[in-house]
Amino acid sequence: MHAAENETSPANLLRCPELLAPAGHWDCAKAAVENGADAIYFGLDRFNARMRAQNFTEADLPQLMEFLHRRGVKGYVTLNTLIFPAELAEAEQYLRTIISAGVDAAIVQDIGICRLIRHLSPDFPIHASTQMTITSAAGVEFAQTIGCQLVVLARECSIKEINKIQQQIAEKNVSLPLEVFVHGALCVAYSGQCLTSESLGGRSANRGECAQACRMPYELISDGQVIDLGNQDNRKYLLSPQDLAGLDVLPELVKTGVSCLKIEGRLKSPEYVASVTRVYRQALDRAMSDLESTDQGSEDRYNLEMAFSRGLYTGWFEGINNQALVHARFGKKRGVYLGEVTQICNEQITLRLQAPLKPGDGVVFDSGHPEASEEGGRIYTIDRQGQDAILAFGRGALNFKRIHLGDRVWKTSDPELDHQVRQTYAGDTPHFQRPIDLEIYGDIGQTLGVIARDRVGHVVQVESEMLLVEAHSKPLTSDRLQEQLGRLGNTPFCLDCLTNHLNSSVMLPVSELNRIRREIVAQLETLRAQPKRWQFDSNAMLSELLPVVLDRTVASPRLLVLVRSLGQLRAALETDIQTLYCEFEDPRTYKQAVQLVRQHGKEVWVAPPRIIKPGENWILQQVRDAQADGYLVRNYDQLQFFEQTRCIGDFSLNVANALTADYLMQTFVLERVTASYDLNISQLQDLLTSASPDWFEVTIHQHMPMFHMEHCVFCAFMSDGTDYTNCGRPCEKHDVKLRDRVGTEHILTADAGCRNTVFNGKAQTGAEYFQSLVKLGVNHFRIEFVNEAPEHIKHTIECYQKLLKGEINGSQLWRSLNLQNQLGVTRGTF
């Protein structure tokens, strides 16, 4: 098996995208390589977004990179988490090791780490992780300014939006290649913007510790009443998207000009990696030979569903369809759908088969309650009667009392397929060969010269040890050369193009041709095995990048209040708070809010939505039209759009260390940045001591914004519409919450872009640490409201004002609000 040559295919002029596969450990790396991956991405034992994977160690790097490069495959290290202040020195050492080992690139989330890499090496490649939440040309441009060579777009970008981003970056002369996820699990929240695991359990997704709360069941509560979503389907998995499968739109993806297609799955098995990589390798090669063909192979979907599937869907590639993205019936692996139970008799199950099934396959019976233990087992015999199949199982294998008519049946195991997949990467002999080209030169009385080239830039030249003589029989024709030099079995290579420049009919013994072939293989493998040599400044130090911290002065702390409705704003204006932030669903309301605040002689800042996509600058224009005193900026578009005006960077910019804070403060002349919500009190204190404390604003009271997502729960489950054009806007008419398994009712809101945020139903406070933060120099403290009534808002503000004046301490405030307001205030991430 080998890759088709497609870069020069006459059917198209587009470059074939790189196929990037996941590898959680060695077997996965082999599975990816032997099934056609052009590159793999993997984590080390720190600082990667899949800490539950086995991961590689720093000591593995030389051997791993040599293995990959011998096989013509690149290796990218995932350094895609936020880095806290106390970890910067360790991260620096990590980077020195990674660069020295010849790794092909690092996939990075943290802005400060991008700066550190560029400080250490001017040319080591940085790939902007999807955790950077880049959804626009402005985001790509930002990535370029911090030294990135490639951008992994947010998974929420459609093909239409990818094309628009490509067009816009070309107009701006930004030449960064783009990478997109093509297959695997979809996070319901924007990567880099999910604080759910942090909020519910102190396990941050931005730190590789996602607890997958999106895969859990929730009840939908509208105006205080539970919405019946269909008991027979048990539609409770309201935040669990189907798995992404870009197979059906692969030609369209190639046409966008993206440089890399990425498969998700560093927590998955080697069988998954092998199967999915193989399907996309073959489909990509077919697509490159005929971009107008929609034939993706009859077995492809079956193989993908058996590898791992919660249902397969094109995600956001074809635009927003909230009815299709989340079916809500289950949040775990299923496999291939076989049909519904139509009869149960004599310990046999009858169904009308909709997919292949054979004895030995494993099935599970889905009664609509995936949270409970489910019946399943292996097929013993199959009796086919017309379109029906009667399934028998081993004696005692099933409890038939727990199986019902109408149960869905899923095929979860195919041992024969698993065996075939494992064979693709078993043993040490290469299974997947990558093409090389040969040029042949020589004449009578000269040596035979062979120039060999692989597809990653290596060139070798081998000369025969004897001279060519005139051929009386079996001359070295192109066919004969192809036959002898193309015998590359058990090597990493296959012969693709042979160009014969021999000027006359000559001959050479077969043994010499064989020696030349072996020498070509040996020299190419030696060249490939040499580690990449990136430029590296061994004298560069982390300390040279860190900002200079001036003498600290303890100033009078100020309280800033963020409200989310005009009613809340009016309540806050009745207090003596002087600076107010507004974050409303409809930015057109900001004009009224600004006028209202100005009538009270106070300062008002307004917040645009957290995500901006191509074509949505009209939202930013509506925000600017309010002519507020300043703007709470959330993303790269807003840093650019509101340049030259008063701006404060919000928490969504993920400021977790002084390198990031310094870059944003100096480059965009921000007044302050909001400390990342991922920081606990110790990490926050480290941040405040490593940079000027007056740079930072600390959110001391809030309902944690857990999920921020393109998926609209209002549209999906409270309308028959697919998006904002036909949903009827239930978000404007109903107070909606999501009740989790422990009974907490989390608050659901929508913004101007129809994106949803789920706020933790329990507010949290850092009041107990207020005095220590003031001593460190913090003087801007924010409290945020979501759906609180006006009287609750005034009472909460009064409590915090007493805290600022020293009339109560943090513990008293926490207990007071908990008892009097029943807000369920907790100590939260602090």
PDB file of C-alpha atoms in Angstrom, residues 24-150:
ATOM      1  CA  GLY A  24      -1.487   9.163  22.371  1.00  0.00           C
ATOM      2  CA  HIS A  25       1.337   6.592  22.540  1.00  0.00           C
ATOM      3  CA  TRP A  26       3.735   4.498  20.420  1.00  0.00           C
ATOM      4  CA  ASP A  27       1.195   2.055  19.001  1.00  0.00           C
ATOM      5  CA  CYS A  28      -0.963   4.963  17.853  1.00  0.00           C
ATOM      6  CA  ALA A  29       2.059   6.578  16.200  1.00  0.00           C
ATOM      7  CA  LYS A  30       2.777   3.336  14.301  1.00  0.00           C
ATOM      8  CA  ALA A  31      -0.896   2.990  13.382  1.00  0.00           C
ATOM      9  CA  ALA A  32      -0.925   6.504  11.923  1.00  0.00           C
ATOM     10  CA  VAL A  33       2.338   6.094   9.999  1.00  0.00           C
ATOM     11  CA  GLU A  34       1.397   2.719   8.529  1.00  0.00           C
ATOM     12  CA  ASN A  35      -1.988   3.960   7.339  1.00  0.00           C
ATOM     13  CA  GLY A  36      -0.875   7.031   5.476  1.00  0.00           C
ATOM     14  CA  ALA A  37      -0.635   9.976   7.858  1.00  0.00           C
ATOM     15  CA  ASP A  38       1.630  12.736   6.595  1.00  0.00           C
ATOM     16  CA  ALA A  39       2.156  13.950  10.161  1.00  0.00           C
ATOM     17  CA  ILE A  40       1.188  13.061  13.700  1.00  0.00           C
ATOM     18  CA  TYR A  41       0.579  15.238  16.748  1.00  0.00           C
ATOM     19  CA  PHE A  42       1.295  14.067  20.256  1.00  0.00           C
ATOM     20  CA  GLY A  43       1.610  15.353  23.790  1.00  0.00           C
ATOM     21  CA  LEU A  44       4.357  15.108  26.359  1.00  0.00           C
ATOM     22  CA  ASP A  45       3.676  14.512  30.045  1.00  0.00           C
ATOM     23  CA  ARG A  46       3.070  18.216  30.769  1.00  0.00           C
ATOM     24  CA  PHE A  47       1.334  21.177  29.157  1.00  0.00           C
ATOM     25  CA  ASN A  48      -0.922  19.427  26.674  1.00  0.00           C
ATOM     26  CA  ALA A  49      -4.691  19.457  26.271  1.00  0.00           C
ATOM     27  CA  ARG A  50      -5.087  15.690  26.705  1.00  0.00           C
ATOM     28  CA  MET A  51      -3.481  14.927  30.042  1.00  0.00           C
ATOM     29  CA  ARG A  52      -5.506  11.685  30.296  1.00  0.00           C
ATOM     30  CA  ALA A  53      -3.676  10.256  27.288  1.00  0.00           C
ATOM     31  CA  GLN A  54      -0.617   8.068  27.982  1.00  0.00           C
ATOM     32  CA  ASN A  55       1.509  10.676  26.174  1.00  0.00           C
ATOM     33  CA  PHE A  56       5.196  10.536  25.351  1.00  0.00           C
ATOM     34  CA  THR A  57       8.078  11.753  27.507  1.00  0.00           C
ATOM     35  CA  GLU A  58      10.923  14.090  26.685  1.00  0.00           C
ATOM     36  CA  ALA A  59      13.221  11.055  26.618  1.00  0.00           C
ATOM     37  CA  ASP A  60      11.085   9.510  23.846  1.00  0.00           C
ATOM     38  CA  LEU A  61      11.573  12.459  21.508  1.00  0.00           C
ATOM     39  CA  PRO A  62      14.843  11.520  19.725  1.00  0.00           C
ATOM     40  CA  GLN A  63      13.703   7.959  18.993  1.00  0.00           C
ATOM     41  CA  LEU A  64      10.193   9.013  18.029  1.00  0.00           C
ATOM     42  CA  MET A  65      11.348  11.767  15.682  1.00  0.00           C
ATOM     43  CA  GLU A  66      13.892   9.466  14.039  1.00  0.00           C
ATOM     44  CA  PHE A  67      11.181   6.843  13.466  1.00  0.00           C
ATOM     45  CA  LEU A  68       8.800   9.419  12.001  1.00  0.00           C
ATOM     46  CA  HIS A  69      11.373  11.109   9.782  1.00  0.00           C
ATOM     47  CA  ARG A  70      12.701   7.801   8.432  1.00  0.00           C
ATOM     48  CA  ARG A  71       9.137   7.182   7.294  1.00  0.00           C
ATOM     49  CA  GLY A  72       8.709  10.640   5.797  1.00  0.00           C
ATOM     50  CA  VAL A  73       6.253  11.730   8.489  1.00  0.00           C
ATOM     51  CA  LYS A  74       6.338  14.937  10.541  1.00  0.00           C
ATOM     52  CA  GLY A  75       5.822  15.124  14.287  1.00  0.00           C
ATOM     53  CA  TYR A  76       4.162  18.018  16.112  1.00  0.00           C
ATOM     54  CA  VAL A  77       4.224  18.424  19.883  1.00  0.00           C
ATOM     55  CA  THR A  78       1.073  19.746  21.535  1.00  0.00           C
ATOM     56  CA  LEU A  79       1.920  22.516  23.979  1.00  0.00           C
ATOM     57  CA  ASN A  80      -1.687  23.648  23.800  1.00  0.00           C
ATOM     58  CA  THR A  81      -2.572  24.706  27.332  1.00  0.00           C
ATOM     59  CA  LEU A  82      -2.329  27.905  29.310  1.00  0.00           C
ATOM     60  CA  ILE A  83       0.943  28.204  31.200  1.00  0.00           C
ATOM     61  CA  PHE A  84       0.879  29.627  34.719  1.00  0.00           C
ATOM     62  CA  PRO A  85       3.599  31.985  36.016  1.00  0.00           C
ATOM     63  CA  ALA A  86       5.381  29.407  38.179  1.00  0.00           C
ATOM     64  CA  GLU A  87       5.567  27.034  35.187  1.00  0.00           C
ATOM     65  CA  LEU A  88       7.280  29.344  32.724  1.00  0.00           C
ATOM     66  CA  ALA A  89      10.791  28.215  33.664  1.00  0.00           C
ATOM     67  CA  GLU A  90       9.836  24.559  33.211  1.00  0.00           C
ATOM     68  CA  ALA A  91       8.089  25.375  29.928  1.00  0.00           C
ATOM     69  CA  GLU A  92      11.291  27.090  28.756  1.00  0.00           C
ATOM     70  CA  GLN A  93      13.284  23.925  29.444  1.00  0.00           C
ATOM     71  CA  TYR A  94      10.620  21.851  27.690  1.00  0.00           C
ATOM     72  CA  LEU A  95      10.935  24.066  24.646  1.00  0.00           C
ATOM     73  CA  ARG A  96      14.719  23.777  24.575  1.00  0.00           C
ATOM     74  CA  THR A  97      14.358  19.982  24.560  1.00  0.00           C
ATOM     75  CA  ILE A  98      11.635  20.022  21.890  1.00  0.00           C
ATOM     76  CA  ILE A  99      13.560  22.331  19.567  1.00  0.00           C
ATOM     77  CA  SER A 100      16.823  20.412  20.028  1.00  0.00           C
ATOM     78  CA  ALA A 101      15.105  17.083  19.302  1.00  0.00           C
ATOM     79  CA  GLY A 102      14.168  18.246  15.804  1.00  0.00           C
ATOM     80  CA  VAL A 103      10.418  18.265  16.357  1.00  0.00           C
ATOM     81  CA  ASP A 104       8.680  19.704  13.295  1.00  0.00           C
ATOM     82  CA  ALA A 105       6.444  22.194  15.153  1.00  0.00           C
ATOM     83  CA  ALA A 106       4.740  22.966  18.440  1.00  0.00           C
ATOM     84  CA  ILE A 107       0.975  23.431  18.612  1.00  0.00           C
ATOM     85  CA  VAL A 108       0.498  26.295  21.060  1.00  0.00           C
ATOM     86  CA  GLN A 109      -2.419  27.997  22.837  1.00  0.00           C
ATOM     87  CA  ASP A 110      -0.682  30.485  25.123  1.00  0.00           C
ATOM     88  CA  ILE A 111       0.343  33.832  23.607  1.00  0.00           C
ATOM     89  CA  GLY A 112       3.219  34.088  26.079  1.00  0.00           C
ATOM     90  CA  ILE A 113       4.608  30.704  24.986  1.00  0.00           C
ATOM     91  CA  CYS A 114       4.587  31.859  21.350  1.00  0.00           C
ATOM     92  CA  ARG A 115       6.696  34.819  22.447  1.00  0.00           C
ATOM     93  CA  LEU A 116       9.043  32.551  24.406  1.00  0.00           C
ATOM     94  CA  ILE A 117       9.529  30.201  21.433  1.00  0.00           C
ATOM     95  CA  ARG A 118      10.403  33.123  19.157  1.00  0.00           C
ATOM     96  CA  HIS A 119      12.840  34.390  21.797  1.00  0.00           C
ATOM     97  CA  LEU A 120      14.600  31.028  21.829  1.00  0.00           C
ATOM     98  CA  SER A 121      14.458  30.304  18.103  1.00  0.00           C
ATOM     99  CA  PRO A 122      13.694  32.537  15.120  1.00  0.00           C
ATOM    100  CA  ASP A 123      12.581  29.687  12.860  1.00  0.00           C
ATOM    101  CA  PHE A 124      11.141  26.850  14.965  1.00  0.00           C
ATOM    102  CA  PRO A 125       7.567  26.451  13.616  1.00  0.00           C
ATOM    103  CA  ILE A 126       4.613  27.437  15.823  1.00  0.00           C
ATOM    104  CA  HIS A 127       1.112  26.254  14.995  1.00  0.00           C
ATOM    105  CA  ALA A 128      -1.672  28.320  16.575  1.00  0.00           C
ATOM    106  CA  SER A 129      -3.864  25.776  18.350  1.00  0.00           C
ATOM    107  CA  THR A 130      -7.625  25.624  17.911  1.00  0.00           C
ATOM    108  CA  GLN A 131      -7.528  26.545  21.625  1.00  0.00           C
ATOM    109  CA  MET A 132      -6.669  30.078  20.459  1.00  0.00           C
ATOM    110  CA  THR A 133     -10.295  30.358  19.221  1.00  0.00           C
ATOM    111  CA  ILE A 134      -9.436  31.812  15.808  1.00  0.00           C
ATOM    112  CA  THR A 135     -12.557  32.331  13.684  1.00  0.00           C
ATOM    113  CA  SER A 136     -11.613  35.190  11.369  1.00  0.00           C
ATOM    114  CA  ALA A 137      -8.949  36.876   9.269  1.00  0.00           C
ATOM    115  CA  ALA A 138      -8.155  39.175  12.196  1.00  0.00           C
ATOM    116  CA  GLY A 139      -7.369  36.098  14.307  1.00  0.00           C
ATOM    117  CA  VAL A 140      -5.052  34.731  11.611  1.00  0.00           C
ATOM    118  CA  GLU A 141      -3.333  38.116  11.366  1.00  0.00           C
ATOM    119  CA  PHE A 142      -2.897  38.185  15.146  1.00  0.00           C
ATOM    120  CA  ALA A 143      -1.328  34.703  15.066  1.00  0.00           C
ATOM    121  CA  GLN A 144       1.177  35.907  12.509  1.00  0.00           C
ATOM    122  CA  THR A 145       2.200  38.843  14.700  1.00  0.00           C
ATOM    123  CA  ILE A 146       3.100  36.484  17.565  1.00  0.00           C
ATOM    124  CA  GLY A 147       5.262  34.323  15.326  1.00  0.00           C
ATOM    125  CA  CYS A 148       2.941  31.517  14.202  1.00  0.00           C
ATOM    126  CA  GLN A 149       3.493  29.710  10.891  1.00  0.00           C
ATOM    127  CA  LEU A 150       0.087  27.988  10.712  1.00  0.00           C
TER     128      LEU A 150
END
